[in-house]
C-alpha cells in the first residue's frame, strides 16, 4: 500500500466516548500532521510532529491528544468531544528540510480523512 | 505570519472553457507554492507546484504562474472536463510552514 492511509473513514461518537483516529504513511517522510477541515472554513492545522517530536500545537483543546510512536504512524485520541468538533480530520506527511528554518520544502501528502460526527 | 487569499470562492464554467483561480500571499520569504485538488469524500491531492525561482510551470491541461514581485500566483486549467469539478486549494510555504487559501469550488457543466 502506498501514500497516507487513515482509519476509520467514518466515525460517530457520543460526547462521553473515547475513540482514536489512526494514520499511517508509507512514503518515508519525517514529518506528520493533523488538520481539521470544517465546512466553509480553511484547513486548520492542529498538530505537527517532526522526527517523532511534537513541534507545533495550535491551541487545540486538551480533549484532542496526539501520539506519534514512530515516523510512520500518527494517532489522534479523542475524549469528551463537543458537537462542534464534528468535521473531517485529515492526516498528512511531508519530508522536512534540516532544522526549523530550512528553506527546503516538499509538498504535503494527505490521507482521505476521517469524517467525525459527534452526537 | 503568512496570509494567503484565494479567489473566487466558487467558479462555474462550461465544459471546454478555461478556468483561472488566483491567490495572493503576504510574506516574501514564501518560496514554494503547491496546488491541491479535493474531490468529494477524499483528501486534498497535489496536482502541480512551483518554486520561487520559476515563473511558470505546465503539466498537460494545467499550468501555474508566479509573480514574485506582486506576490500572486494562479492556477490555469484549459479545456475543462466534468472530472475537473472539485475544490481547489492554493498554499504558500516558508520555513517548513504551510499556509492554505480558503478554497475554490469549481463546477464544470457538461
PDB file of C-alpha atoms in Angstrom:
ATOM      1  CA  UNK A   1       0.000   0.000   0.000  1.00  0.00           C
ATOM      2  CA  UNK A   2       1.266   3.476  -0.840  1.00  0.00           C
ATOM      3  CA  UNK A   3       0.617   7.014   0.334  1.00  0.00           C
ATOM      4  CA  UNK A   4      -1.152   8.033   3.517  1.00  0.00           C
ATOM      5  CA  UNK A   5      -3.840   5.772   4.983  1.00  0.00           C
ATOM      6  CA  UNK A   6      -6.380   6.868   7.578  1.00  0.00           C
ATOM      7  CA  UNK A   7      -8.773   4.718   9.586  1.00  0.00           C
ATOM      8  CA  UNK A   8     -11.616   4.697  10.216  1.00  0.00           C
ATOM      9  CA  UNK A   9     -13.132   6.568   7.251  1.00  0.00           C
ATOM     10  CA  UNK A  10     -16.259   7.438   9.244  1.00  0.00           C
ATOM     11  CA  UNK A  11     -16.806   7.681  12.992  1.00  0.00           C
ATOM     12  CA  UNK A  12     -19.884   8.565  15.007  1.00  0.00           C
ATOM     13  CA  UNK A  13     -19.343   9.054  18.714  1.00  0.00           C
ATOM     14  CA  UNK A  14     -21.202  10.384  21.686  1.00  0.00           C
ATOM     15  CA  UNK A  15     -19.821  13.188  23.810  1.00  0.00           C
ATOM     16  CA  UNK A  16     -18.767  10.817  26.581  1.00  0.00           C
ATOM     17  CA  UNK A  17     -16.975   8.305  24.341  1.00  0.00           C
ATOM     18  CA  UNK A  18     -13.255   7.795  23.872  1.00  0.00           C
ATOM     19  CA  UNK A  19     -12.011   6.922  20.401  1.00  0.00           C
ATOM     20  CA  UNK A  20      -8.808   7.135  18.379  1.00  0.00           C
ATOM     21  CA  UNK A  21      -8.043   8.048  14.789  1.00  0.00           C
ATOM     22  CA  UNK A  22      -5.148   6.298  13.107  1.00  0.00           C
ATOM     23  CA  UNK A  23      -2.834   7.426  10.318  1.00  0.00           C
ATOM     24  CA  UNK A  24      -0.043   5.548   8.584  1.00  0.00           C
ATOM     25  CA  UNK A  25       2.310   6.893   5.923  1.00  0.00           C
ATOM     26  CA  UNK A  26       4.267   4.696   3.503  1.00  0.00           C
ATOM     27  CA  UNK A  27       6.324   7.485   1.927  1.00  0.00           C
ATOM     28  CA  UNK A  28       9.374   7.509   4.198  1.00  0.00           C
ATOM     29  CA  UNK A  29       8.629  11.068   5.316  1.00  0.00           C
ATOM     30  CA  UNK A  30       9.940  12.574   8.546  1.00  0.00           C
ATOM     31  CA  UNK A  31       7.018  14.844   9.472  1.00  0.00           C
ATOM     32  CA  UNK A  32       3.329  14.150  10.107  1.00  0.00           C
ATOM     33  CA  UNK A  33       0.399  16.489  10.627  1.00  0.00           C
ATOM     34  CA  UNK A  34      -3.213  16.575  11.818  1.00  0.00           C
ATOM     35  CA  UNK A  35      -5.565  19.059  10.145  1.00  0.00           C
ATOM     36  CA  UNK A  36      -9.226  19.794  10.832  1.00  0.00           C
ATOM     37  CA  UNK A  37     -11.476  20.629   7.882  1.00  0.00           C
ATOM     38  CA  UNK A  38     -14.891  22.121   8.635  1.00  0.00           C
ATOM     39  CA  UNK A  39     -17.482  23.232   6.114  1.00  0.00           C
ATOM     40  CA  UNK A  40     -16.775  26.676   4.632  1.00  0.00           C
ATOM     41  CA  UNK A  41     -13.592  27.152   6.675  1.00  0.00           C
ATOM     42  CA  UNK A  42      -9.921  26.999   5.680  1.00  0.00           C
ATOM     43  CA  UNK A  43      -7.859  24.000   6.679  1.00  0.00           C
ATOM     44  CA  UNK A  44      -6.897  24.303  10.348  1.00  0.00           C
ATOM     45  CA  UNK A  45      -3.532  22.953  11.428  1.00  0.00           C
ATOM     46  CA  UNK A  46      -3.812  21.098  14.728  1.00  0.00           C
ATOM     47  CA  UNK A  47      -0.521  19.324  15.389  1.00  0.00           C
ATOM     48  CA  UNK A  48       2.844  18.780  13.733  1.00  0.00           C
ATOM     49  CA  UNK A  49       5.328  16.040  14.515  1.00  0.00           C
ATOM     50  CA  UNK A  50       8.830  16.254  13.126  1.00  0.00           C
ATOM     51  CA  UNK A  51      11.101  13.253  13.676  1.00  0.00           C
ATOM     52  CA  UNK A  52       8.505  11.947  16.168  1.00  0.00           C
ATOM     53  CA  UNK A  53       8.709  15.085  18.303  1.00  0.00           C
ATOM     54  CA  UNK A  54       5.727  17.411  18.576  1.00  0.00           C
ATOM     55  CA  UNK A  55       6.853  20.746  17.203  1.00  0.00           C
ATOM     56  CA  UNK A  56       3.541  22.545  16.910  1.00  0.00           C
ATOM     57  CA  UNK A  57       0.289  22.604  18.801  1.00  0.00           C
ATOM     58  CA  UNK A  58      -2.086  25.276  17.547  1.00  0.00           C
ATOM     59  CA  UNK A  59      -4.018  25.940  20.759  1.00  0.00           C
ATOM     60  CA  UNK A  60      -6.008  22.761  20.337  1.00  0.00           C
ATOM     61  CA  UNK A  61      -8.283  21.820  23.271  1.00  0.00           C
ATOM     62  CA  UNK A  62      -6.952  19.077  25.518  1.00  0.00           C
ATOM     63  CA  UNK A  63      -9.811  16.767  24.523  1.00  0.00           C
ATOM     64  CA  UNK A  64      -7.645  16.105  21.432  1.00  0.00           C
ATOM     65  CA  UNK A  65      -4.449  14.234  22.262  1.00  0.00           C
ATOM     66  CA  UNK A  66      -1.951  13.269  19.545  1.00  0.00           C
ATOM     67  CA  UNK A  67       0.540  10.430  19.672  1.00  0.00           C
ATOM     68  CA  UNK A  68       3.395   9.656  17.284  1.00  0.00           C
ATOM     69  CA  UNK A  69       5.068   6.349  18.256  1.00  0.00           C
ATOM     70  CA  UNK A  70       7.324   6.333  15.159  1.00  0.00           C
ATOM     71  CA  UNK A  71       7.822   8.263  11.943  1.00  0.00           C
ATOM     72  CA  UNK A  72       5.223   6.188  10.056  1.00  0.00           C
ATOM     73  CA  UNK A  73       2.319   6.267  12.491  1.00  0.00           C
ATOM     74  CA  UNK A  74       0.232   9.031  13.986  1.00  0.00           C
ATOM     75  CA  UNK A  75      -2.798   8.819  16.268  1.00  0.00           C
ATOM     76  CA  UNK A  76      -5.360  11.320  17.456  1.00  0.00           C
ATOM     77  CA  UNK A  77      -7.030  10.304  20.704  1.00  0.00           C
ATOM     78  CA  UNK A  78     -10.451  11.823  21.290  1.00  0.00           C
ATOM     79  CA  UNK A  79     -12.406  12.126  24.538  1.00  0.00           C
ATOM     80  CA  UNK A  80     -15.401  14.121  25.758  1.00  0.00           C
ATOM     81  CA  UNK A  81     -15.798  15.859  22.413  1.00  0.00           C
ATOM     82  CA  UNK A  82     -18.364  18.535  21.614  1.00  0.00           C
ATOM     83  CA  UNK A  83     -20.779  18.630  18.642  1.00  0.00           C
ATOM     84  CA  UNK A  84     -18.743  21.496  17.136  1.00  0.00           C
ATOM     85  CA  UNK A  85     -15.818  19.055  16.834  1.00  0.00           C
ATOM     86  CA  UNK A  86     -17.694  17.288  14.043  1.00  0.00           C
ATOM     87  CA  UNK A  87     -15.519  17.694  10.938  1.00  0.00           C
ATOM     88  CA  UNK A  88     -13.216  15.921   8.509  1.00  0.00           C
ATOM     89  CA  UNK A  89      -9.880  15.146  10.181  1.00  0.00           C
ATOM     90  CA  UNK A  90      -7.019  14.913   7.743  1.00  0.00           C
ATOM     91  CA  UNK A  91      -3.617  13.406   8.309  1.00  0.00           C
ATOM     92  CA  UNK A  92      -0.676  14.448   6.139  1.00  0.00           C
ATOM     93  CA  UNK A  93       3.031  13.776   5.852  1.00  0.00           C
ATOM     94  CA  UNK A  94       5.985  15.553   4.279  1.00  0.00           C
ATOM     95  CA  UNK A  95       9.758  15.454   4.086  1.00  0.00           C
ATOM     96  CA  UNK A  96      11.084  18.421   6.019  1.00  0.00           C
ATOM     97  CA  UNK A  97      14.429  20.009   5.428  1.00  0.00           C
ATOM     98  CA  UNK A  98      17.047  20.092   8.197  1.00  0.00           C
ATOM     99  CA  UNK A  99      16.265  22.456  11.083  1.00  0.00           C
ATOM    100  CA  UNK A 100      13.166  24.576  11.781  1.00  0.00           C
ATOM    101  CA  UNK A 101      14.344  27.356   9.486  1.00  0.00           C
ATOM    102  CA  UNK A 102      15.208  25.260   6.498  1.00  0.00           C
ATOM    103  CA  UNK A 103      14.214  26.754   3.188  1.00  0.00           C
ATOM    104  CA  UNK A 104      13.799  23.311   1.661  1.00  0.00           C
ATOM    105  CA  UNK A 105      10.160  22.432   1.189  1.00  0.00           C
ATOM    106  CA  UNK A 106       8.336  19.378  -0.033  1.00  0.00           C
ATOM    107  CA  UNK A 107       4.580  19.095  -0.539  1.00  0.00           C
ATOM    108  CA  UNK A 108       2.147  17.693   1.973  1.00  0.00           C
ATOM    109  CA  UNK A 109       0.645  14.321   1.097  1.00  0.00           C
ATOM    110  CA  UNK A 110      -2.823  13.913   2.582  1.00  0.00           C
ATOM    111  CA  UNK A 111      -4.865  10.880   3.515  1.00  0.00           C
ATOM    112  CA  UNK A 112      -8.563  10.687   2.661  1.00  0.00           C
ATOM    113  CA  UNK A 113      -9.581  11.721   6.149  1.00  0.00           C
ATOM    114  CA  UNK A 114     -11.880  10.507   8.897  1.00  0.00           C
ATOM    115  CA  UNK A 115     -15.368  12.011   8.824  1.00  0.00           C
ATOM    116  CA  UNK A 116     -16.193  12.505  12.518  1.00  0.00           C
ATOM    117  CA  UNK A 117     -19.703  13.138  13.799  1.00  0.00           C
ATOM    118  CA  UNK A 118     -20.186  13.922  17.487  1.00  0.00           C
ATOM    119  CA  UNK A 119     -23.746  13.404  18.731  1.00  0.00           C
TER     120      UNK A 119
ATOM    121  CA  UNK B   1       2.875  35.253   9.722  1.00  0.00           C
ATOM    122  CA  UNK B   2       1.864  34.487   6.158  1.00  0.00           C
ATOM    123  CA  UNK B   3      -1.621  35.295   4.834  1.00  0.00           C
ATOM    124  CA  UNK B   4      -2.923  33.567   1.702  1.00  0.00           C
ATOM    125  CA  UNK B   5      -6.061  34.834  -0.020  1.00  0.00           C
ATOM    126  CA  UNK B   6      -7.792  32.846  -2.748  1.00  0.00           C
ATOM    127  CA  UNK B   7     -10.382  33.965  -5.309  1.00  0.00           C
ATOM    128  CA  UNK B   8     -13.000  33.216  -6.407  1.00  0.00           C
ATOM    129  CA  UNK B   9     -14.653  31.041  -3.764  1.00  0.00           C
ATOM    130  CA  UNK B  10     -16.864  29.428  -6.433  1.00  0.00           C
ATOM    131  CA  UNK B  11     -16.389  29.182 -10.180  1.00  0.00           C
ATOM    132  CA  UNK B  12     -18.737  27.717 -12.730  1.00  0.00           C
ATOM    133  CA  UNK B  13     -17.588  27.114 -16.337  1.00  0.00           C
ATOM    134  CA  UNK B  14     -18.861  25.307 -19.382  1.00  0.00           C
ATOM    135  CA  UNK B  15     -17.055  22.123 -20.405  1.00  0.00           C
ATOM    136  CA  UNK B  16     -14.209  23.020 -22.747  1.00  0.00           C
ATOM    137  CA  UNK B  17     -13.738  26.515 -21.343  1.00  0.00           C
ATOM    138  CA  UNK B  18     -10.731  27.635 -19.300  1.00  0.00           C
ATOM    139  CA  UNK B  19     -10.739  28.237 -15.546  1.00  0.00           C
ATOM    140  CA  UNK B  20      -8.404  30.523 -13.596  1.00  0.00           C
ATOM    141  CA  UNK B  21      -8.002  30.608  -9.821  1.00  0.00           C
ATOM    142  CA  UNK B  22      -5.882  33.301  -8.197  1.00  0.00           C
ATOM    143  CA  UNK B  23      -4.028  33.507  -4.896  1.00  0.00           C
ATOM    144  CA  UNK B  24      -2.054  36.243  -3.194  1.00  0.00           C
ATOM    145  CA  UNK B  25       0.412  35.920  -0.341  1.00  0.00           C
ATOM    146  CA  UNK B  26       1.973  38.415   2.034  1.00  0.00           C
ATOM    147  CA  UNK B  27       5.364  37.066   3.122  1.00  0.00           C
ATOM    148  CA  UNK B  28       8.184  37.474   0.603  1.00  0.00           C
ATOM    149  CA  UNK B  29      10.020  34.596   2.352  1.00  0.00           C
ATOM    150  CA  UNK B  30       7.489  32.114   0.941  1.00  0.00           C
ATOM    151  CA  UNK B  31       9.292  30.121  -1.699  1.00  0.00           C
ATOM    152  CA  UNK B  32       7.128  27.135  -2.619  1.00  0.00           C
ATOM    153  CA  UNK B  33       3.550  27.137  -3.909  1.00  0.00           C
ATOM    154  CA  UNK B  34       1.628  23.879  -4.348  1.00  0.00           C
ATOM    155  CA  UNK B  35      -1.934  23.482  -5.609  1.00  0.00           C
ATOM    156  CA  UNK B  36      -4.278  20.790  -4.336  1.00  0.00           C
ATOM    157  CA  UNK B  37      -7.476  19.300  -5.726  1.00  0.00           C
ATOM    158  CA  UNK B  38     -10.021  17.821  -3.323  1.00  0.00           C
ATOM    159  CA  UNK B  39     -12.781  15.624  -4.691  1.00  0.00           C
ATOM    160  CA  UNK B  40     -15.841  14.702  -2.670  1.00  0.00           C
ATOM    161  CA  UNK B  41     -15.030  12.171   0.044  1.00  0.00           C
ATOM    162  CA  UNK B  42     -11.273  12.407  -0.485  1.00  0.00           C
ATOM    163  CA  UNK B  43      -8.333  14.283   0.937  1.00  0.00           C
ATOM    164  CA  UNK B  44      -6.570  17.066  -0.982  1.00  0.00           C
ATOM    165  CA  UNK B  45      -4.243  15.740  -3.681  1.00  0.00           C
ATOM    166  CA  UNK B  46      -1.264  17.641  -5.062  1.00  0.00           C
ATOM    167  CA  UNK B  47      -1.795  18.496  -8.731  1.00  0.00           C
ATOM    168  CA  UNK B  48       1.006  20.942  -9.522  1.00  0.00           C
ATOM    169  CA  UNK B  49       3.557  23.050  -7.686  1.00  0.00           C
ATOM    170  CA  UNK B  50       6.010  25.841  -8.410  1.00  0.00           C
ATOM    171  CA  UNK B  51       9.108  27.141  -6.670  1.00  0.00           C
ATOM    172  CA  UNK B  52      10.009  30.791  -6.355  1.00  0.00           C
ATOM    173  CA  UNK B  53      12.848  30.614  -8.890  1.00  0.00           C
ATOM    174  CA  UNK B  54      10.401  29.700 -11.685  1.00  0.00           C
ATOM    175  CA  UNK B  55       7.748  31.898 -13.291  1.00  0.00           C
ATOM    176  CA  UNK B  56       5.564  29.283 -14.958  1.00  0.00           C
ATOM    177  CA  UNK B  57       5.062  25.532 -14.981  1.00  0.00           C
ATOM    178  CA  UNK B  58       2.811  23.382 -17.163  1.00  0.00           C
ATOM    179  CA  UNK B  59       1.534  19.840 -16.911  1.00  0.00           C
ATOM    180  CA  UNK B  60      -0.812  18.906 -19.746  1.00  0.00           C
ATOM    181  CA  UNK B  61      -4.029  20.925 -19.232  1.00  0.00           C
ATOM    182  CA  UNK B  62      -2.960  22.632 -16.028  1.00  0.00           C
ATOM    183  CA  UNK B  63      -0.443  25.409 -15.514  1.00  0.00           C
ATOM    184  CA  UNK B  64       0.654  27.620 -12.654  1.00  0.00           C
ATOM    185  CA  UNK B  65       2.136  31.107 -12.934  1.00  0.00           C
ATOM    186  CA  UNK B  66       4.001  33.008 -10.237  1.00  0.00           C
ATOM    187  CA  UNK B  67       4.658  36.735  -9.957  1.00  0.00           C
ATOM    188  CA  UNK B  68       7.044  37.202  -7.050  1.00  0.00           C
ATOM    189  CA  UNK B  69       7.074  40.972  -7.289  1.00  0.00           C
ATOM    190  CA  UNK B  70       3.311  41.219  -6.960  1.00  0.00           C
ATOM    191  CA  UNK B  71       3.158  38.213  -4.620  1.00  0.00           C
ATOM    192  CA  UNK B  72       0.485  36.380  -6.525  1.00  0.00           C
ATOM    193  CA  UNK B  73       0.179  33.037  -8.252  1.00  0.00           C
ATOM    194  CA  UNK B  74      -2.535  31.484 -10.367  1.00  0.00           C
ATOM    195  CA  UNK B  75      -3.817  28.086 -11.482  1.00  0.00           C
ATOM    196  CA  UNK B  76      -4.958  27.758 -15.082  1.00  0.00           C
ATOM    197  CA  UNK B  77      -6.994  24.809 -16.322  1.00  0.00           C
ATOM    198  CA  UNK B  78      -7.639  24.624 -20.062  1.00  0.00           C
ATOM    199  CA  UNK B  79     -10.221  22.528 -21.918  1.00  0.00           C
ATOM    200  CA  UNK B  80     -12.077  21.813 -18.677  1.00  0.00           C
ATOM    201  CA  UNK B  81     -13.863  18.486 -18.263  1.00  0.00           C
ATOM    202  CA  UNK B  82     -16.589  17.413 -15.812  1.00  0.00           C
ATOM    203  CA  UNK B  83     -13.992  15.425 -13.834  1.00  0.00           C
ATOM    204  CA  UNK B  84     -12.201  18.700 -13.073  1.00  0.00           C
ATOM    205  CA  UNK B  85     -15.137  19.593 -10.785  1.00  0.00           C
ATOM    206  CA  UNK B  86     -13.702  19.729  -7.256  1.00  0.00           C
ATOM    207  CA  UNK B  87     -12.439  22.139  -4.609  1.00  0.00           C
ATOM    208  CA  UNK B  88      -9.004  23.595  -5.342  1.00  0.00           C
ATOM    209  CA  UNK B  89      -6.640  24.942  -2.661  1.00  0.00           C
ATOM    210  CA  UNK B  90      -3.533  27.026  -3.081  1.00  0.00           C
ATOM    211  CA  UNK B  91      -0.791  27.139  -0.476  1.00  0.00           C
ATOM    212  CA  UNK B  92       2.337  29.125   0.281  1.00  0.00           C
ATOM    213  CA  UNK B  93       5.175  27.567   2.227  1.00  0.00           C
ATOM    214  CA  UNK B  94       8.135  29.042   4.023  1.00  0.00           C
ATOM    215  CA  UNK B  95      10.412  27.549   6.641  1.00  0.00           C
ATOM    216  CA  UNK B  96       8.506  24.274   6.631  1.00  0.00           C
ATOM    217  CA  UNK B  97       5.198  26.022   7.446  1.00  0.00           C
ATOM    218  CA  UNK B  98       2.172  25.602   5.157  1.00  0.00           C
ATOM    219  CA  UNK B  99      -0.426  28.361   4.726  1.00  0.00           C
ATOM    220  CA  UNK B 100      -3.558  27.438   2.781  1.00  0.00           C
ATOM    221  CA  UNK B 101      -6.084  29.517   0.877  1.00  0.00           C
ATOM    222  CA  UNK B 102      -9.756  29.064   1.700  1.00  0.00           C
ATOM    223  CA  UNK B 103     -10.518  27.036  -1.435  1.00  0.00           C
ATOM    224  CA  UNK B 104     -12.333  27.450  -4.759  1.00  0.00           C
ATOM    225  CA  UNK B 105     -15.224  25.190  -5.670  1.00  0.00           C
ATOM    226  CA  UNK B 106     -15.024  24.599  -9.421  1.00  0.00           C
ATOM    227  CA  UNK B 107     -18.092  23.311 -11.223  1.00  0.00           C
ATOM    228  CA  UNK B 108     -17.683  22.243 -14.849  1.00  0.00           C
ATOM    229  CA  UNK B 109     -21.034  21.993 -16.577  1.00  0.00           C
ATOM    230  CA  UNK B 110     -21.335  19.384 -19.335  1.00  0.00           C
TER     231      UNK B 110
END
